[in-house]
Amino acid sequence: MLLLVFAYWPVLRSAWLSLHGSDLLGRPTRFVGLDNVAQLVLDPALRSVLLTTVVMAAASTALATSAAVLAALLLRRAAARARGAVSLVLSLPFAYSAAAASATFAGLLAPSSGIADRLLAAAGVSGPGWLTEPAWAVASVSVTTAWYEFGFAFLVVLAAVSQLDPAPLEAAALDGAGEWRSNLAIVLPALRPSILFVVVTQTISGLQVFTQVAVLTGGGPGSSTHTLVYELYQRAFGGGLPQYGVASALGLLLLVLVGLVSAAQMRLGRER
């Protein structure tokens, strides 16, 4: 029953709204068929939003996953007490909310007064416009998302590392294989299922980025950091006449995109 109320009903309601236009009061009343979808597909601005969303998702997923795997490998041979303490510290981002993580990075990257600019100024270097230049703003949101997602990815990979069969590693050590040779030849292949899980879940999360954009850049500069979810929010609640039909169609397009990307990743992972 809960699944019906909180999962299936919203999707069905969005599908219904996507087929309707709005009257003068913003209420979805007029049946317009696929006009809302066609409007989105033909909108050049949406292509830029889609590209930005994909770039942010890919960058944040790559950063969080690679950092999590590297950290887990470095801790594999650490003493139990030291590993526990370091693991606790590294997993802390998982305890943050997206809003708290974004507020933290907003302070770090604030123009002139932010910690990042102060450190660069102390070294005699002028900091870039972290949140005011389009390319840097996209990079900043991506890094913030990666840091926020890192804790979860790290815990998943570390759990997989702790369950590895020690016999192949001991045999490799007897044959003279070094630490990183063992990691590349034995550990990483054994971690593929866990890494695939992390990549899929991180990508799904990255494609739905909203809070980081809202807190850090407000979609700016201009519309350079508009993501699909942020664009959906603007269409429905951003002021002016609500476009619930268009926003719902955008939500369905996002659902299709997430499904296609996840299916492609799962298939590629099984083939490999």
mmCIF file of N, CA, C and O in Angstrom, residues 60-95:
data_model
loop_
_atom_site.group_PDB
_atom_site.id
_atom_site.type_symbol
_atom_site.label_atom_id
_atom_site.label_comp_id
_atom_site.label_asym_id
_atom_site.label_seq_id
_atom_site.Cartn_x
_atom_site.Cartn_y
_atom_site.Cartn_z
ATOM 1 N N SER A 60 30.779 13.939 -10.822
ATOM 2 C CA SER A 60 30.635 13.625 -9.397
ATOM 3 C C SER A 60 30.745 12.124 -9.149
ATOM 4 O O SER A 60 31.342 11.686 -8.163
ATOM 5 N N THR A 61 30.178 11.313 -10.042
ATOM 6 C CA THR A 61 30.257 9.859 -9.892
ATOM 7 C C THR A 61 31.695 9.376 -10.015
ATOM 8 O O THR A 61 32.164 8.546 -9.216
ATOM 9 N N ALA A 62 32.408 9.886 -11.019
ATOM 10 C CA ALA A 62 33.802 9.480 -11.205
ATOM 11 C C ALA A 62 34.660 9.877 -10.010
ATOM 12 O O ALA A 62 35.483 9.079 -9.525
ATOM 13 N N LEU A 63 34.483 11.086 -9.515
ATOM 14 C CA LEU A 63 35.285 11.558 -8.381
ATOM 15 C C LEU A 63 34.984 10.764 -7.119
ATOM 16 O O LEU A 63 35.907 10.296 -6.431
ATOM 17 N N ALA A 64 33.695 10.610 -6.794
ATOM 18 C CA ALA A 64 33.326 9.922 -5.554
ATOM 19 C C ALA A 64 33.728 8.456 -5.591
ATOM 20 O O ALA A 64 34.267 7.916 -4.609
ATOM 21 N N THR A 65 33.496 7.792 -6.709
ATOM 22 C CA THR A 65 33.793 6.359 -6.801
ATOM 23 C C THR A 65 35.292 6.097 -6.766
ATOM 24 O O THR A 65 35.768 5.220 -6.032
ATOM 25 N N SER A 66 36.055 6.845 -7.557
ATOM 26 C CA SER A 66 37.506 6.628 -7.582
ATOM 27 C C SER A 66 38.136 6.954 -6.230
ATOM 28 O O SER A 66 39.030 6.227 -5.764
ATOM 29 N N ALA A 67 37.674 8.016 -5.583
ATOM 30 C CA ALA A 67 38.212 8.359 -4.257
ATOM 31 C C ALA A 67 37.861 7.293 -3.231
ATOM 32 O O ALA A 67 38.675 6.948 -2.366
ATOM 33 N N ALA A 68 36.638 6.750 -3.311
ATOM 34 C CA ALA A 68 36.219 5.711 -2.370
ATOM 35 C C ALA A 68 37.039 4.443 -2.550
ATOM 36 O O ALA A 68 37.474 3.815 -1.571
ATOM 37 N N VAL A 69 37.275 4.039 -3.791
ATOM 38 C CA VAL A 69 38.068 2.836 -4.054
ATOM 39 C C VAL A 69 39.512 3.033 -3.584
ATOM 40 O O VAL A 69 40.089 2.147 -2.933
ATOM 41 N N LEU A 70 40.090 4.179 -3.881
ATOM 42 C CA LEU A 70 41.472 4.448 -3.475
ATOM 43 C C LEU A 70 41.595 4.439 -1.952
ATOM 44 O O LEU A 70 42.532 3.848 -1.401
ATOM 45 N N ALA A 71 40.651 5.076 -1.265
ATOM 46 C CA ALA A 71 40.704 5.121 0.201
ATOM 47 C C ALA A 71 40.565 3.726 0.795
ATOM 48 O O ALA A 71 41.271 3.365 1.749
ATOM 49 N N ALA A 72 39.653 2.932 0.248
ATOM 50 C CA ALA A 72 39.456 1.571 0.753
ATOM 51 C C ALA A 72 40.696 0.711 0.537
ATOM 52 O O ALA A 72 41.079 -0.083 1.407
ATOM 53 N N LEU A 73 41.363 0.866 -0.607
ATOM 54 C CA LEU A 73 42.575 0.102 -0.876
ATOM 55 C C LEU A 73 43.711 0.514 0.061
ATOM 56 O O LEU A 73 44.485 -0.334 0.532
ATOM 57 N N LEU A 74 43.811 1.807 0.334
ATOM 58 C CA LEU A 74 44.868 2.279 1.229
ATOM 59 C C LEU A 74 44.663 1.774 2.660
ATOM 60 O O LEU A 74 45.626 1.577 3.402
ATOM 61 N N LEU A 75 43.401 1.576 3.051
ATOM 62 C CA LEU A 75 43.105 1.126 4.408
ATOM 63 C C LEU A 75 43.091 -0.392 4.543
ATOM 64 O O LEU A 75 42.929 -0.907 5.656
ATOM 65 N N ARG A 76 43.257 -1.105 3.447
ATOM 66 C CA ARG A 76 43.108 -2.559 3.485
ATOM 67 C C ARG A 76 44.114 -3.223 4.417
ATOM 68 O O ARG A 76 43.790 -4.182 5.120
ATOM 69 N N ARG A 77 45.322 -2.728 4.453
ATOM 70 C CA ARG A 77 46.369 -3.333 5.274
ATOM 71 C C ARG A 77 46.583 -2.587 6.597
ATOM 72 O O ARG A 77 47.492 -2.935 7.341
ATOM 73 N N ALA A 78 45.767 -1.580 6.867
ATOM 74 C CA ALA A 78 45.944 -0.812 8.102
ATOM 75 C C ALA A 78 45.527 -1.641 9.312
ATOM 76 O O ALA A 78 44.724 -2.574 9.216
ATOM 77 N N ALA A 79 46.056 -1.291 10.463
ATOM 78 C CA ALA A 79 45.671 -1.953 11.705
ATOM 79 C C ALA A 79 44.188 -1.722 11.976
ATOM 80 O O ALA A 79 43.625 -0.696 11.587
ATOM 81 N N ALA A 80 43.567 -2.656 12.660
ATOM 82 C CA ALA A 80 42.116 -2.591 12.866
ATOM 83 C C ALA A 80 41.694 -1.308 13.565
ATOM 84 O O ALA A 80 40.724 -0.663 13.174
ATOM 85 N N ARG A 81 42.418 -0.912 14.620
ATOM 86 C CA ARG A 81 42.029 0.293 15.362
ATOM 87 C C ARG A 81 42.191 1.539 14.499
ATOM 88 O O ARG A 81 41.315 2.396 14.476
ATOM 89 N N ALA A 82 43.319 1.637 13.796
ATOM 90 C CA ALA A 82 43.544 2.792 12.927
ATOM 91 C C ALA A 82 42.530 2.808 11.785
ATOM 92 O O ALA A 82 42.006 3.871 11.426
ATOM 93 N N ARG A 83 42.227 1.641 11.228
ATOM 94 C CA ARG A 83 41.265 1.582 10.138
ATOM 95 C C ARG A 83 39.886 2.034 10.597
ATOM 96 O O ARG A 83 39.184 2.723 9.879
ATOM 97 N N GLY A 84 39.510 1.639 11.821
ATOM 98 C CA GLY A 84 38.217 2.047 12.341
ATOM 99 C C GLY A 84 38.116 3.548 12.526
ATOM 100 O O GLY A 84 37.111 4.162 12.169
ATOM 101 N N ALA A 85 39.179 4.162 13.055
ATOM 102 C CA ALA A 85 39.167 5.606 13.290
ATOM 103 C C ALA A 85 39.138 6.376 11.980
ATOM 104 O O ALA A 85 38.356 7.325 11.814
ATOM 105 N N VAL A 86 39.991 5.967 11.026
ATOM 106 C CA VAL A 86 40.024 6.665 9.739
ATOM 107 C C VAL A 86 38.725 6.450 8.975
ATOM 108 O O VAL A 86 38.206 7.380 8.344
ATOM 109 N N SER A 87 38.166 5.257 9.052
ATOM 110 C CA SER A 87 36.910 4.979 8.363
ATOM 111 C C SER A 87 35.788 5.853 8.899
ATOM 112 O O SER A 87 34.936 6.335 8.147
ATOM 113 N N LEU A 88 35.784 6.054 10.208
ATOM 114 C CA LEU A 88 34.768 6.914 10.811
ATOM 115 C C LEU A 88 34.859 8.329 10.268
ATOM 116 O O LEU A 88 33.842 8.939 9.914
ATOM 117 N N VAL A 89 36.082 8.847 10.180
ATOM 118 C CA VAL A 89 36.272 10.207 9.678
ATOM 119 C C VAL A 89 35.870 10.305 8.209
ATOM 120 O O VAL A 89 35.161 11.240 7.800
ATOM 121 N N LEU A 90 36.292 9.337 7.400
ATOM 122 C CA LEU A 90 36.011 9.391 5.968
ATOM 123 C C LEU A 90 34.535 9.187 5.643
ATOM 124 O O LEU A 90 34.059 9.646 4.603
ATOM 125 N N SER A 91 33.814 8.498 6.511
ATOM 126 C CA SER A 91 32.394 8.250 6.253
ATOM 127 C C SER A 91 31.501 9.370 6.751
ATOM 128 O O SER A 91 30.284 9.332 6.538
ATOM 129 N N LEU A 92 32.061 10.381 7.406
ATOM 130 C CA LEU A 92 31.250 11.472 7.953
ATOM 131 C C LEU A 92 30.395 12.193 6.920
ATOM 132 O O LEU A 92 29.272 12.605 7.232
ATOM 133 N N PRO A 93 30.883 12.407 5.676
ATOM 134 C CA PRO A 93 30.003 13.074 4.695
ATOM 135 C C PRO A 93 28.659 12.377 4.509
ATOM 136 O O PRO A 93 27.671 13.021 4.159
ATOM 137 N N PHE A 94 28.608 11.072 4.755
ATOM 138 C CA PHE A 94 27.356 10.326 4.623
ATOM 139 C C PHE A 94 26.326 10.782 5.648
ATOM 140 O O PHE A 94 25.116 10.625 5.450
ATOM 141 N N ALA A 95 26.811 11.355 6.774
ATOM 142 C CA ALA A 95 25.901 11.810 7.828
ATOM 143 C C ALA A 95 25.367 13.210 7.566
ATOM 144 O O ALA A 95 24.420 13.642 8.224
#
